[in-house]
Amino acid sequence: MPSDIAKNLTQVRRRITLAAKHAERDPAEIELIAVSKTKPAAAVLEAIAARCNSFGENKVQEADTKISEIGRDKADWHLIGHLQKNKARRAVQLFDVIHSVDSPELAHRLERICAEEARPSLDVLVQVDLAGETTKSGIAETELQLLVEVLKRCEHLRFIGLMVIPPFFDDPEDARPFFQRLRAIRDRLREEGVFAEGEGELSMGMTHDLEVAIEEGATMVRIGTAIFGERG
Ligand SMILES: *Cc1c(COP(=O)(O)O)cnc(C)c1O
């Protein structure tokens, strides 16, 4: 008997495939990141058994406990939450990808720590705050270019793409302009040739709005609730 998590994963994969077909895209170019924040290691292990191998966590400390239970090399670990500078070293040790770089200071710090930890490379995305919600994390569009210039000069950080969290809307259609905007910024940066490898990832789309995000070009979707159920 497949577990609920295995069944949910099947459903989510189906949603991704359908949305990709609808947008005349290849579903294989969309990476599913299962967001396991607040969920126990046992839930992650069930997802791994169902051939899911990328997980998103938003807190370094919680991820630390979980990853040590499961094994650092059992999956790819993505940090999707705001990174405080005093957690940067542990983040470099734990994560394969950081989606939430949002200041030149943080970029400099991560770069220095990679050198100190003898970590040859770390994949990073820049989180852009397109809603002007200053309480949330993410860099304002007006300050983005400065951060991009810093990342260009980093030897260890590999700048691979952009991430956005739109405000919550009841109607996922309302998130579309945010996804379109992120894509336009990505396209411009791609022209500039700033991405470490080719195209530039777009990390966007959650349980509620993954179809819209995929139609607008998402290459990484971050899905929690639809896989692991509601969070307490
Ligand atoms: C929690 C979270 C998600 C997943 O949200 P769901 O609505 O549960 O799919 C995705 N991205 C980020 C940054 C999150 O914090």
mmCIF file of C-alpha atoms and ligand atoms in Angstrom, residues 35 37 58 80-81 163 165 205-208 222-226 229 231, ligand 1:
data_model
loop_
_atom_site.group_PDB
_atom_site.id
_atom_site.type_symbol
_atom_site.label_atom_id
_atom_site.label_comp_id
_atom_site.label_asym_id
_atom_site.label_seq_id
_atom_site.Cartn_x
_atom_site.Cartn_y
_atom_site.Cartn_z
ATOM 1 C CA VAL A 35 9.019 21.455 1.385
ATOM 2 C CA LYS A 37 9.501 22.339 7.107
ATOM 3 C CA ASN A 58 13.198 27.239 5.945
ATOM 4 C CA ILE A 80 14.224 28.388 1.166
ATOM 5 C CA GLY A 81 13.857 30.615 4.233
ATOM 6 C CA MET A 163 13.344 33.095 -6.351
ATOM 7 C CA ILE A 165 7.351 34.463 -2.876
ATOM 8 C CA GLY A 205 5.210 28.216 -7.367
ATOM 9 C CA MET A 206 3.814 26.601 -4.217
ATOM 10 C CA THR A 207 0.876 24.265 -3.523
ATOM 11 C CA HIS A 208 -1.681 26.951 -4.257
ATOM 12 C CA ARG A 222 8.516 24.418 -3.858
ATOM 13 C CA ILE A 223 5.613 22.260 -2.675
ATOM 14 C CA GLY A 224 4.805 21.541 0.968
ATOM 15 C CA THR A 225 1.115 21.184 1.843
ATOM 16 C CA ALA A 226 0.106 19.128 -1.204
ATOM 17 C CA GLY A 229 -0.478 17.874 4.446
ATOM 18 C CA ARG A 231 1.135 22.368 8.816
HETATM 19 C C1 LIG B 1 6.376 26.898 3.169
HETATM 20 C C2 LIG B 1 6.991 27.343 1.909
HETATM 21 C C3 LIG B 1 6.648 26.740 0.679
HETATM 22 C C4 LIG B 1 5.611 25.649 0.535
HETATM 23 O O1 LIG B 1 4.321 26.143 0.692
HETATM 24 P P1 LIG B 1 3.032 25.235 0.462
HETATM 25 O O2 LIG B 1 1.955 26.231 0.283
HETATM 26 O O3 LIG B 1 2.860 24.411 1.690
HETATM 27 O O4 LIG B 1 3.258 24.410 -0.746
HETATM 28 C C5 LIG B 1 7.298 27.184 -0.454
HETATM 29 N N1 LIG B 1 8.230 28.161 -0.407
HETATM 30 C C6 LIG B 1 8.587 28.749 0.757
HETATM 31 C C7 LIG B 1 9.627 29.798 0.734
HETATM 32 C C8 LIG B 1 7.989 28.367 1.939
HETATM 33 O O5 LIG B 1 8.341 28.964 3.083
#
